[in-house]
Coordinates of C-alpha atoms in Angstrom, one line a residue:
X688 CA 146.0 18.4 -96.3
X689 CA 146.7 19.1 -100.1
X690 CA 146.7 23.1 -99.3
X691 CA 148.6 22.9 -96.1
X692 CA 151.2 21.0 -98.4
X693 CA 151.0 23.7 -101.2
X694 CA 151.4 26.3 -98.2
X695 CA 154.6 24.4 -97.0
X696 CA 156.3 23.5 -100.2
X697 CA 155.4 27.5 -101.3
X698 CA 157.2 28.6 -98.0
X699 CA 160.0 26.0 -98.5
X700 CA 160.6 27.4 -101.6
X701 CA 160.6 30.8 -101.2
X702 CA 162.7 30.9 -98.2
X703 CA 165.3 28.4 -99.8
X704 CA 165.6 31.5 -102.7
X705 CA 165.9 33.9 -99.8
X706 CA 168.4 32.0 -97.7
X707 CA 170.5 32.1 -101.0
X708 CA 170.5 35.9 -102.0
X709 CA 171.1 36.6 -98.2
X710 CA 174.3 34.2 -98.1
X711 CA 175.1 36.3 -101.5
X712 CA 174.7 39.6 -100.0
X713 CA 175.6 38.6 -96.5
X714 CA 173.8 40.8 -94.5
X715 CA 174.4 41.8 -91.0
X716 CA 171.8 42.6 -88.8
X717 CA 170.0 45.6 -87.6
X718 CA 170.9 46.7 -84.6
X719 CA 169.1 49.8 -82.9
X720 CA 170.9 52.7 -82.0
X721 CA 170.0 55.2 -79.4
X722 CA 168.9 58.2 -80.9
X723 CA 169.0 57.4 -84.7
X724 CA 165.6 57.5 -87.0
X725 CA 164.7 54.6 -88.6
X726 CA 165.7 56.1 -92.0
X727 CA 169.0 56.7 -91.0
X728 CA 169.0 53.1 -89.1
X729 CA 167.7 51.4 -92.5
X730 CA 170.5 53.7 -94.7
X731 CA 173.4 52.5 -92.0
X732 CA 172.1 48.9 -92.1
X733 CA 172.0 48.8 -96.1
X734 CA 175.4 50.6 -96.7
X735 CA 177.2 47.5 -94.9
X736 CA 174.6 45.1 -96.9
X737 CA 173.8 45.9 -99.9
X738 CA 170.3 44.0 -99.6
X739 CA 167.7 44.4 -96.6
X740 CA 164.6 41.9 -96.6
X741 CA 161.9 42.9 -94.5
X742 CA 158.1 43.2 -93.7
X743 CA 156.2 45.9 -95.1
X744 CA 152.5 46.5 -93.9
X745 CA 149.8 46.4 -96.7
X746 CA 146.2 47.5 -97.3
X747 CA 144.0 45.7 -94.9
X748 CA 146.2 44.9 -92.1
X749 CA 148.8 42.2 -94.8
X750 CA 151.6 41.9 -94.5
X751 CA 153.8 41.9 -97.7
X752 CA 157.3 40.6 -98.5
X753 CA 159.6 43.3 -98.9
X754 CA 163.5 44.2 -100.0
X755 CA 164.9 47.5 -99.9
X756 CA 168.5 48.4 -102.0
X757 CA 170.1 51.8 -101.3
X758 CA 173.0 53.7 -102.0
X759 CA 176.4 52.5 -101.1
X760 CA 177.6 54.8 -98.1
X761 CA 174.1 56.1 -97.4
X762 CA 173.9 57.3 -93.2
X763 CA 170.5 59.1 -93.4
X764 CA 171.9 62.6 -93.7
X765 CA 170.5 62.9 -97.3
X766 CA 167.8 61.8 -99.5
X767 CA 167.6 60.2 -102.8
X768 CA 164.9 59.7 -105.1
X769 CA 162.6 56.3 -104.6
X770 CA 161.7 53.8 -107.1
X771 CA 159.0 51.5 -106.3
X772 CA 158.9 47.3 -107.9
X773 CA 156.3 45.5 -107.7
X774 CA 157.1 42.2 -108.8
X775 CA 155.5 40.3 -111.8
X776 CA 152.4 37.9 -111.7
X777 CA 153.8 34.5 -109.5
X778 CA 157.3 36.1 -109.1
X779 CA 158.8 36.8 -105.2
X780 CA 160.2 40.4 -104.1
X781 CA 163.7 39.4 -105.5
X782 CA 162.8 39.2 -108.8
X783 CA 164.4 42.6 -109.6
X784 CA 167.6 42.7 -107.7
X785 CA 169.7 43.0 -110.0
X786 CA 168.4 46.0 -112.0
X787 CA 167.5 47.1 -108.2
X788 CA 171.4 47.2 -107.7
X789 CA 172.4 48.7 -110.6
X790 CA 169.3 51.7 -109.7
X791 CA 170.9 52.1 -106.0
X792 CA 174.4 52.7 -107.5
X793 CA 173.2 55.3 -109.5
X794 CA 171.6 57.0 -106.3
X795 CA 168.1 55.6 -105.9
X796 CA 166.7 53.6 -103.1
X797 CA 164.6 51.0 -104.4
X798 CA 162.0 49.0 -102.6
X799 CA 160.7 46.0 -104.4
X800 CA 158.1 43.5 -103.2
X801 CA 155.5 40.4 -103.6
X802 CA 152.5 41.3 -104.4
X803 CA 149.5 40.3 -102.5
X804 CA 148.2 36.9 -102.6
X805 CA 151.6 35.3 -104.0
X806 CA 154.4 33.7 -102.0
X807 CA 154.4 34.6 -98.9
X808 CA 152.7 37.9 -99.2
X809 CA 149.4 38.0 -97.3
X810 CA 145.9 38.2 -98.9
X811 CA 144.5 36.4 -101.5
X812 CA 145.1 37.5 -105.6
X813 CA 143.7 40.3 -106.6
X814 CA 144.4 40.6 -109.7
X815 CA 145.8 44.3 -109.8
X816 CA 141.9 45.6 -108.3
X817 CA 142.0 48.4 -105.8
X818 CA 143.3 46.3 -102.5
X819 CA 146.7 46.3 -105.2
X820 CA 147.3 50.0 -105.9
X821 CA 146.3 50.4 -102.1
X822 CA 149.1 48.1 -101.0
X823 CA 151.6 50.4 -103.6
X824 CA 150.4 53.3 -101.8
X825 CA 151.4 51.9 -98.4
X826 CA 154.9 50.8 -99.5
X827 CA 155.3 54.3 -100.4
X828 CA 154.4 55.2 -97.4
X829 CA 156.7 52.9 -95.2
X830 CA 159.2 53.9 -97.7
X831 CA 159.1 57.4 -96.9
X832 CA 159.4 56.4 -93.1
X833 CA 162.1 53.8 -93.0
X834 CA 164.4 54.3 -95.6
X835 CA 166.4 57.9 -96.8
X836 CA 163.5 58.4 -99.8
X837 CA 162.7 61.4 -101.4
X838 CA 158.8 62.2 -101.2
X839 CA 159.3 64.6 -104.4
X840 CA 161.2 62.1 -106.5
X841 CA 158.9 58.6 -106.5
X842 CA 158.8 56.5 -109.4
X843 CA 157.2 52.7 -109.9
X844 CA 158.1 50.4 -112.6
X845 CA 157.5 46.8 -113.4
X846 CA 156.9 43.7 -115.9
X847 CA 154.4 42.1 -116.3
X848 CA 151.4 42.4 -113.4
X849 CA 154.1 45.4 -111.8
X850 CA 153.4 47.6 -114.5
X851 CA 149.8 46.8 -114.1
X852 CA 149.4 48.0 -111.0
X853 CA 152.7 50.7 -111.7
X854 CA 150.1 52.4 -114.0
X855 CA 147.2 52.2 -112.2
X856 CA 148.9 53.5 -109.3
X857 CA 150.3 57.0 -111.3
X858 CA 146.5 57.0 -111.4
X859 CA 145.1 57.3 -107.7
X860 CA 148.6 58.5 -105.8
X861 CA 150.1 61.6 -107.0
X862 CA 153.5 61.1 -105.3
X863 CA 154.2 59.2 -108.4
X864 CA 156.3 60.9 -110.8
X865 CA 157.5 58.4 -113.6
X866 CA 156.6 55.5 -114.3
X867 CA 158.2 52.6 -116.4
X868 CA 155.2 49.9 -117.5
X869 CA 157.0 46.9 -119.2
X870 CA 155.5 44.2 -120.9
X871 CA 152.2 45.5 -119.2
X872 CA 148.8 46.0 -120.3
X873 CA 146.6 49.2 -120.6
X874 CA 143.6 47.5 -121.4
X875 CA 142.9 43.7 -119.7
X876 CA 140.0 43.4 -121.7
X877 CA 141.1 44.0 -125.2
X878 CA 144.5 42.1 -124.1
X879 CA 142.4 38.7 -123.5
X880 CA 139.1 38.7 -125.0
X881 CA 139.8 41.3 -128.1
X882 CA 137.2 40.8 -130.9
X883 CA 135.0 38.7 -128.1
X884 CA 137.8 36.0 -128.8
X885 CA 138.8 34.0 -125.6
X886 CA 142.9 33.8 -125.8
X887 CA 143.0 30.3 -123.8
X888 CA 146.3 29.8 -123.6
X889 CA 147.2 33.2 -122.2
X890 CA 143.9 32.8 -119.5
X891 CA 145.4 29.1 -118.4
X892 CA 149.3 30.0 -117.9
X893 CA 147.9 33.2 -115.7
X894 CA 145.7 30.9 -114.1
X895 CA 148.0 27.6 -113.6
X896 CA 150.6 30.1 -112.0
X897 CA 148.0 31.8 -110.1
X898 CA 147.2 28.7 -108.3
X899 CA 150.8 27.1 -108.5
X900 CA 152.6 30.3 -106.2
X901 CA 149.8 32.1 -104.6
X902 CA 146.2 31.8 -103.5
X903 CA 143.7 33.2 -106.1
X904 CA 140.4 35.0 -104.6
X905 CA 137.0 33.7 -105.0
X906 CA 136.4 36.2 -107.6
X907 CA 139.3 35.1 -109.7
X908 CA 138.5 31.8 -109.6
X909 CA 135.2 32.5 -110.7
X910 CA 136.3 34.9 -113.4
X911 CA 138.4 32.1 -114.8
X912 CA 136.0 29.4 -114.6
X913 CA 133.5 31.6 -116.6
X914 CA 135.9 32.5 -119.0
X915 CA 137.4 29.3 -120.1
X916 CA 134.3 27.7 -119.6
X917 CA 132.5 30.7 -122.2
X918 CA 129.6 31.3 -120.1
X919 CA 128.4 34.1 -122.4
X920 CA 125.9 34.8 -119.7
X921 CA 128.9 36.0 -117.7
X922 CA 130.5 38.4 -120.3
X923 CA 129.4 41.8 -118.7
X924 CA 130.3 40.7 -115.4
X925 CA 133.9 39.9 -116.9
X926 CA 134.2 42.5 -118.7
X927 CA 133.4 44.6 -116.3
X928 CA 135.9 43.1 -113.8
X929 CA 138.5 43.7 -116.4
X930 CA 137.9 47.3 -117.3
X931 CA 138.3 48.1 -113.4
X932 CA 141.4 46.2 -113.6
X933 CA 142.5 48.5 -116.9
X934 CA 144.8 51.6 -116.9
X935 CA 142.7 52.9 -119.9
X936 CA 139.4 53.3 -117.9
X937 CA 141.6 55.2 -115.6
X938 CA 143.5 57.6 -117.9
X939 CA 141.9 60.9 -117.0
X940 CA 143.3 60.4 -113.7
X941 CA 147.1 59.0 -114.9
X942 CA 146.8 62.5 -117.5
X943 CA 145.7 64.3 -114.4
X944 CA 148.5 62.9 -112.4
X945 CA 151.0 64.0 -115.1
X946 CA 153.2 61.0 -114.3
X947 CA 156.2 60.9 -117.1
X948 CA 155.0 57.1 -118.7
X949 CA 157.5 54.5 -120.2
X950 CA 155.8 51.9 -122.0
X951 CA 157.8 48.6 -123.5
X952 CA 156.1 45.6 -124.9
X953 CA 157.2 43.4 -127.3
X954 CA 155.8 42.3 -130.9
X955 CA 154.4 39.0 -130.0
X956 CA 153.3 39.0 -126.5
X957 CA 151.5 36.1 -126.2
X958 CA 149.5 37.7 -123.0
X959 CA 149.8 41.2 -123.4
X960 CA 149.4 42.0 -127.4
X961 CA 150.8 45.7 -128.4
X962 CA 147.7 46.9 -130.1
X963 CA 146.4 47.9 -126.9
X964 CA 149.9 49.7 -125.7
X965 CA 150.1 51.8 -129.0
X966 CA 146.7 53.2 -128.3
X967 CA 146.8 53.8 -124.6
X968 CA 150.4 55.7 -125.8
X969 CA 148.8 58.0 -127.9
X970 CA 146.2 59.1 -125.4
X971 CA 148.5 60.1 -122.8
X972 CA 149.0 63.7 -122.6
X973 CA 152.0 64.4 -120.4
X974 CA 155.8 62.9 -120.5
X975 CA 155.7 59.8 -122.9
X976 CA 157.5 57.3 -124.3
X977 CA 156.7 53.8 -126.1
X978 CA 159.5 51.3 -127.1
X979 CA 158.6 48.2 -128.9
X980 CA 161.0 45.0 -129.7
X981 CA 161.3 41.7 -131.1
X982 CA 160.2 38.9 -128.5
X983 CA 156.8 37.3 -126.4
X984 CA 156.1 38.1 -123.0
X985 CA 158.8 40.0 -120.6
X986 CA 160.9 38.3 -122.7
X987 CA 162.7 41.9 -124.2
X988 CA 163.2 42.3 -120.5
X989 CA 164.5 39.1 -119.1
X990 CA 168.2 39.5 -119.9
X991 CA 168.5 42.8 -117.7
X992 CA 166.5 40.4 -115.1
X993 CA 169.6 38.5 -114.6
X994 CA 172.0 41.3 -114.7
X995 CA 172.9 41.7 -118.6
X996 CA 172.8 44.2 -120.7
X997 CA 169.0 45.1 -122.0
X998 CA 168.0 47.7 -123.9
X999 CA 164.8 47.9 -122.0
X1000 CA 166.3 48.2 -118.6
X1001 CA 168.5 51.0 -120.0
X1002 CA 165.8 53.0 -121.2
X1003 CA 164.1 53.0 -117.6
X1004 CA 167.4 54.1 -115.8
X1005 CA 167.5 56.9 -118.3
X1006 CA 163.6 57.9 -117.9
X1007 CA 164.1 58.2 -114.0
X1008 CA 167.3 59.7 -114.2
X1009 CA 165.8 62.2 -116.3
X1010 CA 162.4 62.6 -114.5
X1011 CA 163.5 61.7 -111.3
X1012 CA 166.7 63.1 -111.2
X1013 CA 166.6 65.7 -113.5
X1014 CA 169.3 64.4 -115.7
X1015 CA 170.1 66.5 -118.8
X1016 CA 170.5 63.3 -120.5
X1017 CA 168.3 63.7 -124.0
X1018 CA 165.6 61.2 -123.5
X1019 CA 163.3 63.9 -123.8
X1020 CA 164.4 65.1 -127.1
X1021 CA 164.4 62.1 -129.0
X1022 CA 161.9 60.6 -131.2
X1023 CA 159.6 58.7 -128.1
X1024 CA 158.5 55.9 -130.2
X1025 CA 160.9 53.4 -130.8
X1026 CA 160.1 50.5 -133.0
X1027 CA 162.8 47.7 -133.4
X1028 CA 162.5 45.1 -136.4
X1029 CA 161.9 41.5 -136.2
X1030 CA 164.2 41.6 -139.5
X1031 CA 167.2 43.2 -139.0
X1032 CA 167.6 44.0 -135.5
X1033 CA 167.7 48.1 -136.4
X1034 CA 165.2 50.7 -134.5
X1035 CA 163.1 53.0 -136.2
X1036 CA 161.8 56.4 -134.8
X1037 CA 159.0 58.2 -134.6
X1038 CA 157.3 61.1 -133.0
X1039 CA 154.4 59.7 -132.6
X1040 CA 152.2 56.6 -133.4
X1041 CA 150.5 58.1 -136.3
X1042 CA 153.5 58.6 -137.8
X1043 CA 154.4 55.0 -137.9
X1044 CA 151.2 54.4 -140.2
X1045 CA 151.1 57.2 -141.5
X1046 CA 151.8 55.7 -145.3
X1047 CA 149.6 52.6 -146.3
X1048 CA 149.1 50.4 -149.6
X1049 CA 146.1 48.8 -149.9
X1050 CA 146.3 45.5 -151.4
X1051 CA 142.9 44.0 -152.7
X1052 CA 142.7 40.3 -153.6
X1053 CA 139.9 38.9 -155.9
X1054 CA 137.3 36.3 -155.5
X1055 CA 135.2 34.7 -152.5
X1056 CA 136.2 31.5 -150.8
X1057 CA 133.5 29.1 -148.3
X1058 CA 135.3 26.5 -146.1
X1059 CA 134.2 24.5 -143.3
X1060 CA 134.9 25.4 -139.6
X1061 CA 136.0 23.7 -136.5
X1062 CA 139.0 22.0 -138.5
X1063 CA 142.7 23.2 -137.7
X1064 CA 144.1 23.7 -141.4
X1065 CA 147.6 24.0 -140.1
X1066 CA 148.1 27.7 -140.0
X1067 CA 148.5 29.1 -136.1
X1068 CA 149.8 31.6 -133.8
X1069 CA 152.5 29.7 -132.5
X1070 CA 152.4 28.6 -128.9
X1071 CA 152.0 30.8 -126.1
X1072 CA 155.5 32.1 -124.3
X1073 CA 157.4 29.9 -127.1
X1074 CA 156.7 31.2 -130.1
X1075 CA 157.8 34.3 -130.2
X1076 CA 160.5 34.0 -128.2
X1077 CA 162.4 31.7 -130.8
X1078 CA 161.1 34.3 -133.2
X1079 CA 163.7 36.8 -131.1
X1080 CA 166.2 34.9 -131.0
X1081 CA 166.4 32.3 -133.8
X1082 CA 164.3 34.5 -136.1
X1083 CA 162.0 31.4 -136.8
X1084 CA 158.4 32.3 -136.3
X1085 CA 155.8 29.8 -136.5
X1086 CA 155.7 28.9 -140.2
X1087 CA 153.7 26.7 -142.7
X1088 CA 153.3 25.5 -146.5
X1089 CA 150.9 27.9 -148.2
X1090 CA 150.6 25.7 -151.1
X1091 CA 150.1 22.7 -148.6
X1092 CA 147.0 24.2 -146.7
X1093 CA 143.6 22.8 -147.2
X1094 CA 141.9 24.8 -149.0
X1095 CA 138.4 22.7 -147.2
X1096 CA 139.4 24.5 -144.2
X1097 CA 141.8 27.4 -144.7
X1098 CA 140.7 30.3 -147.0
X1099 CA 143.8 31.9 -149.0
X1100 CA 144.8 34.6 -150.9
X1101 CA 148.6 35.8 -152.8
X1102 CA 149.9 39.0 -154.0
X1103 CA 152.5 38.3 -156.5
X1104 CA 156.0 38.7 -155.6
X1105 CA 157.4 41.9 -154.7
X1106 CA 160.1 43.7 -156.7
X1107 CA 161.5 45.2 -153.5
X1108 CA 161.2 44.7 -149.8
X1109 CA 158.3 45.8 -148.1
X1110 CA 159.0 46.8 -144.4
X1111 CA 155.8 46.3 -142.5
X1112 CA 155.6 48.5 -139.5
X1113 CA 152.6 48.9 -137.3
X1114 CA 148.7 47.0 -137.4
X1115 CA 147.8 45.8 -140.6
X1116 CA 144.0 45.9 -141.8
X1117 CA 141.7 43.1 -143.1
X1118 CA 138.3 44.2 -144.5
X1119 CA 135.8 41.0 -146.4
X1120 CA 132.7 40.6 -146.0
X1121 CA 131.3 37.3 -143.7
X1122 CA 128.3 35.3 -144.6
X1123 CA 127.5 32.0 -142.2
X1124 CA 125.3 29.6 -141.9
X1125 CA 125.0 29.7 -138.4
X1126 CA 124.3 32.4 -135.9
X1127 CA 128.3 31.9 -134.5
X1128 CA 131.6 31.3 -135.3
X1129 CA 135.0 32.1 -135.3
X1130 CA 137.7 33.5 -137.7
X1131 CA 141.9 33.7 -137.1
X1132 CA 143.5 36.0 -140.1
X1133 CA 147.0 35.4 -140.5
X1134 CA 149.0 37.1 -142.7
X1135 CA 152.6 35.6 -143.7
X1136 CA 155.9 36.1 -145.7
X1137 CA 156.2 33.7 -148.1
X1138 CA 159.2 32.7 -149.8
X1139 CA 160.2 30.9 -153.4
X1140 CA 159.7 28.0 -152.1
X1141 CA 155.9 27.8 -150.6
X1142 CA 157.1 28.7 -147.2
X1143 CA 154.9 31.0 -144.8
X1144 CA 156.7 32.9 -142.0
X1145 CA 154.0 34.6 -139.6
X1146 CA 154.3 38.5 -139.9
X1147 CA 150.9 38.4 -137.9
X1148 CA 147.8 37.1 -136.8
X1149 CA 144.2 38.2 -135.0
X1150 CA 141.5 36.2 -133.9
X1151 CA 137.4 37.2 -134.7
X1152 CA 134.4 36.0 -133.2
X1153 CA 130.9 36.7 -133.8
X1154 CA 127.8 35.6 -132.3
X1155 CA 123.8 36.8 -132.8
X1156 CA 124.4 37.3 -136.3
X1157 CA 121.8 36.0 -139.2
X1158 CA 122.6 32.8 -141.1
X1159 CA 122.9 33.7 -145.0
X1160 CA 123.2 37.3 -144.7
X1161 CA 126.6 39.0 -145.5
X1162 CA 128.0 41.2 -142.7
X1163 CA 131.1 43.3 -143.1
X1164 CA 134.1 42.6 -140.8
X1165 CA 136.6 44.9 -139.7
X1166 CA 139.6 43.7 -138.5
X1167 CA 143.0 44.4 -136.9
X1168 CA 146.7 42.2 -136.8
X1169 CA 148.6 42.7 -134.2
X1170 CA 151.0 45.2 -133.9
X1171 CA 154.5 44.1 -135.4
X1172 CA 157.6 45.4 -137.7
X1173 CA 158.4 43.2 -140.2
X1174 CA 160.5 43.6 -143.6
X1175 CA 159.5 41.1 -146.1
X1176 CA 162.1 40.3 -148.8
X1177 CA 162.3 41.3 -152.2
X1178 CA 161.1 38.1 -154.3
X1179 CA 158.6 37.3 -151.2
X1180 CA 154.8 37.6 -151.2
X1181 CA 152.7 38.4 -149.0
X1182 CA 149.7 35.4 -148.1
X1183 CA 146.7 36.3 -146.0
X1184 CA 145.1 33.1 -144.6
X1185 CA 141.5 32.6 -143.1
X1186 CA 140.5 29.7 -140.8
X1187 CA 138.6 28.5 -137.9
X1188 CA 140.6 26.5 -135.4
X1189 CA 143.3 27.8 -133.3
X1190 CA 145.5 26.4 -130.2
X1191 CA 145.9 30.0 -128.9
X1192 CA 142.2 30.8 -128.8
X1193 CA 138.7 29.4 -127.3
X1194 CA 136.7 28.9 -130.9
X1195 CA 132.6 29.4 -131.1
X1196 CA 132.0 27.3 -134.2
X1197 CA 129.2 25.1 -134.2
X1198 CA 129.2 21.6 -135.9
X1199 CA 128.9 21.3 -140.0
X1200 CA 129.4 25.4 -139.9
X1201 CA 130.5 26.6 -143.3
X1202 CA 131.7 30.2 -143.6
X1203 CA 131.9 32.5 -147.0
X1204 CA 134.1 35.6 -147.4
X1205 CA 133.9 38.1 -150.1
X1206 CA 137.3 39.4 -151.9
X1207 CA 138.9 40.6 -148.9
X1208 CA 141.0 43.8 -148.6
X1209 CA 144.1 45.1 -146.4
X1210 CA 145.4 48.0 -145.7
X1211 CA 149.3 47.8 -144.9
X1212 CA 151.2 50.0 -143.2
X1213 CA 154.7 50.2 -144.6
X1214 CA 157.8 52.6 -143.5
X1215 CA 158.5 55.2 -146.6

């Protein structure tokens, strides 16, 4: 009785949403006409609509839940080029209407839909694994039959789980010219297990709206039971179900593909973390571009969700006007990676990712520092899908008295104040050296801004984990922050804090565990 109710109140829901964007778009119904191909039936419907909802056969026999947005005035007698929206993890078909409307009046057909498993999509969850980039493959191919589409001229792009699968489709169907992956991942493994550190928080919101507005597979729910449950006996078999799940074991394919590739993420992705974006960016060999922005996850992108203007959504319409449309436009002659500060709300450019670390200081602190693990000193990530957001918009990231910490459970170092600003951009480095007294354990490096006053802003964080390792003996750890763009002030210091406990992350410290680290080193990447 419990699932039948989930099943109702899901269907409840979803058509309630429906009902309302149909009384907004007010469609009229299809009505065959003798002679007429569907196309040219779907292009007469849609240029008195606006919107069409309809059914669109998946991989396996499913059926998915589709909407289709064309042209104003289009009858069939040409074509125009397709773009392709799957929508994000737990999110229904209409998710992208807006930016869908704003791509039909600048001549695209678009054709967004649920992905499998959610809503009231059939199929179970798949978690972006091949029945996925099947079922993108078949709503090209009804799109090609039933609306005025352009086989040569096919893009896909998407937040969230839609770039997922947008990516890994450019990978197995060569229709697909351009793609724009936003707030996606390239590699599922590094995302949510980097440094063999469980990120908990990220695992249980994918999972709670897995199970809140779909119906997960068996192998999910096993996936998810083993991961947040650390059955370390069970780490190939995850990892392994992630890297199928990754664009990056499928790049040779996407390179082969030649697919012109749009990536945007955001600095503190709570899900998704850039790291793994910058280096899937620079392995790309044809068409590419990589935008990066204050915010957490699909946050840069929200706004242009509901209509407003987005930087983000701009760049897409000007990547497919460009690769779709051949727009002489300019996208491809500027600087492709675009970096915009958490600080003062200015982009930086640069032709490539190198360049953006190409000039580091090293700062080396002295003196070794032993605390005791499994406490919570106070320092943290933030919270998951909070965090960073107020970091966007209020710029308050999650902050913390240095001189306040514990030094019992939090291990700290200070430069001295800086005579001018030092603008951080790109992955900052940690190098110490590690002795424990047990055979585990976990570390979360945190590096902040810190004012006159004692006050720590985050700049950035990374969690560490090690296990199998001898107690007593020294072992060198190697260690990247996250991605970010950060200008500290002139006056500030920088403060590099090492703990054990961490809201964000699964820990792996056993009880009465002390841990040592030798005069630790980093290597920051500032912009000249």
């Amino acid at each position: 009785m419990r699932r039948r109710s989930r099943q109702v109140l899901r269907s409840a829901a979803a058509g309630a949403a429906t009902a309302a964007l149909l009384a907004v778009a007010t469609p009229a119904p299809a009505h065959a006409v003798a002679g007429t191909t569907p196309a040219a039936a779907t292009a007469r419907q849609q240029a008195a609509t606006g919107v069409r909802f309809t059914d669109i056969p998946g991989s396996g026999g499913i059926t998915l839940k589709g909407n289709v947005v064309a042209p104003a005035g289009a009858d069939g007698s040409r074509r125009y080029p397709l773009v392709v929206l799957p929508a994000s993890w737990s999110m229904p078909q209409f998710e992208y209407l807006a930016q869908a409307k704003k791509l039909a009046d600048s001549g695209y057909v678009v054709v967004s839909y649920t992905a499998r498993g959610f809503w009231l999509s059939g199929g179970k969850i798949e978690t972006a694994g091949p029945p996925d980039v099947a079922d993108a493959s078949k709503v090209i191919d009804w799109a090609l039959a039933h609306t005025p589409a352009d086989p040569e001229h096919i893009g896909m792009a998407g937040v969230s789980y839609g770039a997922g699968i947008s990516l890994l489709t450019a990978g197995h169907d060569r229709r697909v010219k351009a793609v724009a992956a936003l707030s996606g991942w390239a590699d599922l493994v590094e995302s949510i297990y980097g440094e063999q550190t469980q990120h908990a928080q990220a695992a249980a919101v994918l999972g709670g709206l897995g199970a809140a507005t779909g119906r997960p597979s068996d192998e999910l729910q096993s996936i998810l039971k083993s991961f947040l449950g650390s059955d370390l006996g069970k780490i190939p078999e995850m990892t392994a179900w992630g890297a199928k799940r990754s664009p990056l074991t499928h790049l040779d394919d996407i390179n082969a593909g030649g697919a012109a590739v749009l990536l945007g993420n955001a600095w503190g992705d709570s899900i998704f973390p850039p790291n793994q974006y910058a280096k899937f960016y620079e392995r790309l060999t044809g068409p590419k571009r990589l935008e990066l922005r204050p915010g957490d996850h699909a946050t840069a992108e929200a706004t242009g969700l509901l209509g407003l203007p987005n930087d983000t959504w701009t760049s897409t319409r000007r990547w497919f006007d460009h690769y779709l449309r051949g727009a002489d436009n300019g996208i491809d002659r500027e600087p492709p990676v675009q970096l915009k500060s958490r600080s003062d709300g200015g982009y930086d450019t640069y032709r490539s990712w190198a360049d953006v670390e190409r000039t580091r200081r090293t700062v080396a602190f002295d003196g070794t520092r032993t605390i005791r693990a499994g406490i919570d000193s106070g320092a943290d990530g933030g919270v998951a899908l909070l965090s960073s957001t107020l970091d966007q918009f209020f710029k308050l990231p999650p902050m913390v008295s240095v001189p306040l910490l514990p030094r019992v459970f939090a291990a700290v170092w200070q430069t001295g104040p800086y005579a001018e600003a030092q603008h951080i951009r790109g992955n900052v480095k940690l190098h110490t050296a590690l002795t424990g007294d047990k055979e585990s354990g976990t570390v979360v490096a945190y590096l902040y801004d810190v004012g006159p006053l004692g006050v720590g802003k985050l700049v950035s964080h990374a969690p560490y984990t090690f296990h199998g390792r001898t107690p007593g003996k020294a072992f060198g750890v190697d260690l990247e922050l996250f991605s970010t763009a950060y200008d500290v002030p002139a006056g500030h210091r920088l403060a590099l804090v090492l703990d054990t406990v961490d809201p964000l992350y699964i820990a792996h410290n056993p009880a009465g565990a002390r841990l040592t680290f030798g005069p630790p080193e980093l290597s920051v990447p500032v912009k000249s």
